[in-house]
Amino acid sequence: MGGMTAHLPGWRFLSVVMVVCFVTAPGLEARVDPTHGFDVFSQDEEVQLGKQNAVEVMKQMPVLPNSDPVVQYVQSLGARLAQRAPGYKWPYNFHVVNVKEINAFALPGGPIFVNLGTIQAADNEAQLAGVMSHEISHVVQRHGTRAASKQMGAQLPLAILGGLLGNSTLAKAAELGISFGVGSYFLKNSRQSESEADLLGTDIMYDSGYEPRQMAVFFEKLEKQAGGSANSLINQFMSDHPNPGNRADAVSKEVKTLMTRTYLADSAEFRQAKTRVAGMKPLTSAEVAAMAKQGGTPGAGAPASTDVAPSANLKVFSHNEYQVSYPENWQVFGDASSNVTIAPQSGVSQNAVAYGVMIANYQPEESGANLDTATHELLASLRQSNPDLKQIGHDEAIRINGVAGKSVDLIGSSPIKDAEGKVLEERDWVVTLARRDGTVLYFVFISPDKDFGPMRPAFEAMLRTVQLK
Ligand SMILES: [Zn+2]
């Protein structure tokens, strides 16, 4: 596969620029420098990504209005902490979710969400400031997009498949199903990320006048209370922010590098907020989920079948290497020289290709490999990036307009979910055609398994029109 990376458009390997930030502070105290890692997103893209996902979170979660006094308090505390954040000045913004579970999460580029239950559980202002400083640090360190960048690297073969949706990294991320919304894999931080966020958070707290050890005290309190039991009020936090080990020791060690100072006592605003939240009845996550269901919210967005249903009228797409006709209500993503996806607009708008066909060229590793070998090589590389893909039945020899081909049916998991949030099964019908130069032109026809029957005639109709050049 190695040789194919060159085909990948839009990947920027950001040069590592170390910005050493001496944050105010009298004397020569040490501050933790933000680390920098491989990240395919530009800063602007990161901000845009966070904004898009924040809109989704607000649709799905009971986020309190900015007019709420508790929100106003959290926003002013957040703004003070963010001023002390090192590195790039992300546009931080703070929100309170009216949910009982103790949790907080940060989206790329600045949006930070704190559950009401976290404020209810904080014994003092420094503990709340600790959670928030920790979240700010995840933003500073770009932990979300760095994890996503890794994931995108791992999905390389499929990324090559789709030269689709233009060349932007954001589109590429969407196409790969990279999202940071509610329940997203990328909100779960690694232990490495956790210890970075703890250390940076320690400095932010210290520089803002809050006793940094309270952050570790709060986290350890949560962990003790959860204590392996199924305490769902707390477990979510521990699962999103796992203990990197010796949290308290690490924080104490960092504090020792700083000068002794007096820390702030709880503000009057904190005490008022505590009184207010004590009288509030936040929803549980289960209640939020039940409400979403009652409201008929279509899970993580199964595309409306009316948009997807392929028109019987076909349109011609002429690529440099082949020609194919496709339903006129679908669209071509890509151009005459790139890999191409042909799909209904709503079949790709939900973070990935759920309905449609990807068309690309495959160069067998062994030159002179026959179609059979080349097809199996291709399937192996597809499976490498999608380990749950399984072949169903045997591969079949076919002929399309005089060209020898192979047809293979695979089943895997769809990027879309049903109303209960269950991942749907996906059918991937792979067709390979032998080209004269020894390479293979291949098609992956994609549909959720439940819709594959009705979609298949349209896929076959497309295939019948394929002409190699
Ligand atoms: Zn964390």
JSON list of N, CA and C and ligand atoms in Angstrom, two decimals, residues 104 134-135 138 143 187 189-190 193-195 197-198 219 237 240-242 247, ligand 1:
[
{"chain": "A", "resi": 104, "resn": "ALA", "atom": "N", "xyz": [-17.65, 16.41, 31.75]},
{"chain": "A", "resi": 104, "resn": "ALA", "atom": "CA", "xyz": [-17.30, 17.63, 31.04]},
{"chain": "A", "resi": 104, "resn": "ALA", "atom": "C", "xyz": [-16.54, 17.17, 29.81]},
{"chain": "A", "resi": 134, "resn": "HIS", "atom": "N", "xyz": [-8.68, 21.55, 33.11]},
{"chain": "A", "resi": 134, "resn": "HIS", "atom": "CA", "xyz": [-8.33, 20.28, 32.48]},
{"chain": "A", "resi": 134, "resn": "HIS", "atom": "C", "xyz": [-8.91, 20.23, 31.06]},
{"chain": "A", "resi": 135, "resn": "GLU", "atom": "N", "xyz": [-10.18, 20.64, 30.92]},
{"chain": "A", "resi": 135, "resn": "GLU", "atom": "CA", "xyz": [-10.81, 20.63, 29.58]},
{"chain": "A", "resi": 135, "resn": "GLU", "atom": "C", "xyz": [-10.13, 21.64, 28.65]},
{"chain": "A", "resi": 138, "resn": "HIS", "atom": "N", "xyz": [-7.15, 20.13, 27.17]},
{"chain": "A", "resi": 138, "resn": "HIS", "atom": "CA", "xyz": [-7.39, 19.22, 26.04]},
{"chain": "A", "resi": 138, "resn": "HIS", "atom": "C", "xyz": [-7.47, 20.03, 24.74]},
{"chain": "A", "resi": 143, "resn": "HIS", "atom": "N", "xyz": [-6.02, 17.46, 21.58]},
{"chain": "A", "resi": 143, "resn": "HIS", "atom": "CA", "xyz": [-6.07, 16.01, 21.74]},
{"chain": "A", "resi": 143, "resn": "HIS", "atom": "C", "xyz": [-7.08, 15.35, 20.81]},
{"chain": "A", "resi": 187, "resn": "LEU", "atom": "N", "xyz": [-14.05, 11.77, 22.09]},
{"chain": "A", "resi": 187, "resn": "LEU", "atom": "CA", "xyz": [-14.15, 12.46, 23.37]},
{"chain": "A", "resi": 187, "resn": "LEU", "atom": "C", "xyz": [-13.50, 11.63, 24.47]},
{"chain": "A", "resi": 189, "resn": "ASN", "atom": "N", "xyz": [-10.46, 10.23, 26.07]},
{"chain": "A", "resi": 189, "resn": "ASN", "atom": "CA", "xyz": [-9.05, 10.59, 26.00]},
{"chain": "A", "resi": 189, "resn": "ASN", "atom": "C", "xyz": [-8.16, 9.43, 26.42]},
{"chain": "A", "resi": 190, "resn": "SER", "atom": "N", "xyz": [-6.97, 9.40, 25.84]},
{"chain": "A", "resi": 190, "resn": "SER", "atom": "CA", "xyz": [-6.01, 8.38, 26.24]},
{"chain": "A", "resi": 190, "resn": "SER", "atom": "C", "xyz": [-5.37, 8.79, 27.56]},
{"chain": "A", "resi": 193, "resn": "SER", "atom": "N", "xyz": [-2.98, 11.60, 27.03]},
{"chain": "A", "resi": 193, "resn": "SER", "atom": "CA", "xyz": [-3.66, 12.88, 26.93]},
{"chain": "A", "resi": 193, "resn": "SER", "atom": "C", "xyz": [-4.09, 13.37, 28.30]},
{"chain": "A", "resi": 194, "resn": "GLU", "atom": "N", "xyz": [-4.54, 12.44, 29.13]},
{"chain": "A", "resi": 194, "resn": "GLU", "atom": "CA", "xyz": [-4.99, 12.82, 30.47]},
{"chain": "A", "resi": 194, "resn": "GLU", "atom": "C", "xyz": [-3.85, 13.41, 31.29]},
{"chain": "A", "resi": 195, "resn": "SER", "atom": "N", "xyz": [-2.69, 12.78, 31.25]},
{"chain": "A", "resi": 195, "resn": "SER", "atom": "CA", "xyz": [-1.63, 13.33, 32.10]},
{"chain": "A", "resi": 195, "resn": "SER", "atom": "C", "xyz": [-1.16, 14.67, 31.55]},
{"chain": "A", "resi": 197, "resn": "ALA", "atom": "N", "xyz": [-3.16, 16.85, 30.08]},
{"chain": "A", "resi": 197, "resn": "ALA", "atom": "CA", "xyz": [-4.19, 17.81, 30.48]},
{"chain": "A", "resi": 197, "resn": "ALA", "atom": "C", "xyz": [-4.10, 18.14, 31.97]},
{"chain": "A", "resi": 198, "resn": "ASP", "atom": "N", "xyz": [-3.72, 17.14, 32.78]},
{"chain": "A", "resi": 198, "resn": "ASP", "atom": "CA", "xyz": [-3.56, 17.39, 34.22]},
{"chain": "A", "resi": 198, "resn": "ASP", "atom": "C", "xyz": [-2.43, 18.39, 34.48]},
{"chain": "A", "resi": 219, "resn": "PHE", "atom": "N", "xyz": [-10.96, 14.60, 41.01]},
{"chain": "A", "resi": 219, "resn": "PHE", "atom": "CA", "xyz": [-10.93, 13.42, 40.14]},
{"chain": "A", "resi": 219, "resn": "PHE", "atom": "C", "xyz": [-10.83, 12.14, 40.97]},
{"chain": "A", "resi": 237, "resn": "PHE", "atom": "N", "xyz": [-17.54, 10.18, 33.34]},
{"chain": "A", "resi": 237, "resn": "PHE", "atom": "CA", "xyz": [-16.37, 11.04, 33.44]},
{"chain": "A", "resi": 237, "resn": "PHE", "atom": "C", "xyz": [-15.09, 10.21, 33.42]},
{"chain": "A", "resi": 240, "resn": "ASP", "atom": "N", "xyz": [-14.36, 8.96, 29.98]},
{"chain": "A", "resi": 240, "resn": "ASP", "atom": "CA", "xyz": [-13.85, 9.98, 29.05]},
{"chain": "A", "resi": 240, "resn": "ASP", "atom": "C", "xyz": [-12.49, 10.51, 29.47]},
{"chain": "A", "resi": 241, "resn": "HIS", "atom": "N", "xyz": [-12.26, 10.49, 30.79]},
{"chain": "A", "resi": 241, "resn": "HIS", "atom": "CA", "xyz": [-11.00, 11.04, 31.33]},
{"chain": "A", "resi": 241, "resn": "HIS", "atom": "C", "xyz": [-10.36, 10.03, 32.27]},
{"chain": "A", "resi": 242, "resn": "PRO", "atom": "N", "xyz": [-9.82, 8.95, 31.72]},
{"chain": "A", "resi": 242, "resn": "PRO", "atom": "CA", "xyz": [-9.27, 7.88, 32.58]},
{"chain": "A", "resi": 242, "resn": "PRO", "atom": "C", "xyz": [-8.07, 8.35, 33.39]},
{"chain": "A", "resi": 247, "resn": "ARG", "atom": "N", "xyz": [-2.47, 10.48, 39.76]},
{"chain": "A", "resi": 247, "resn": "ARG", "atom": "CA", "xyz": [-2.89, 11.83, 39.41]},
{"chain": "A", "resi": 247, "resn": "ARG", "atom": "C", "xyz": [-2.40, 12.85, 40.44]},
{"chain": "B", "resi": 1, "resn": "ZN", "atom": "ZN", "xyz": [-9.41, 14.63, 30.30]}
]
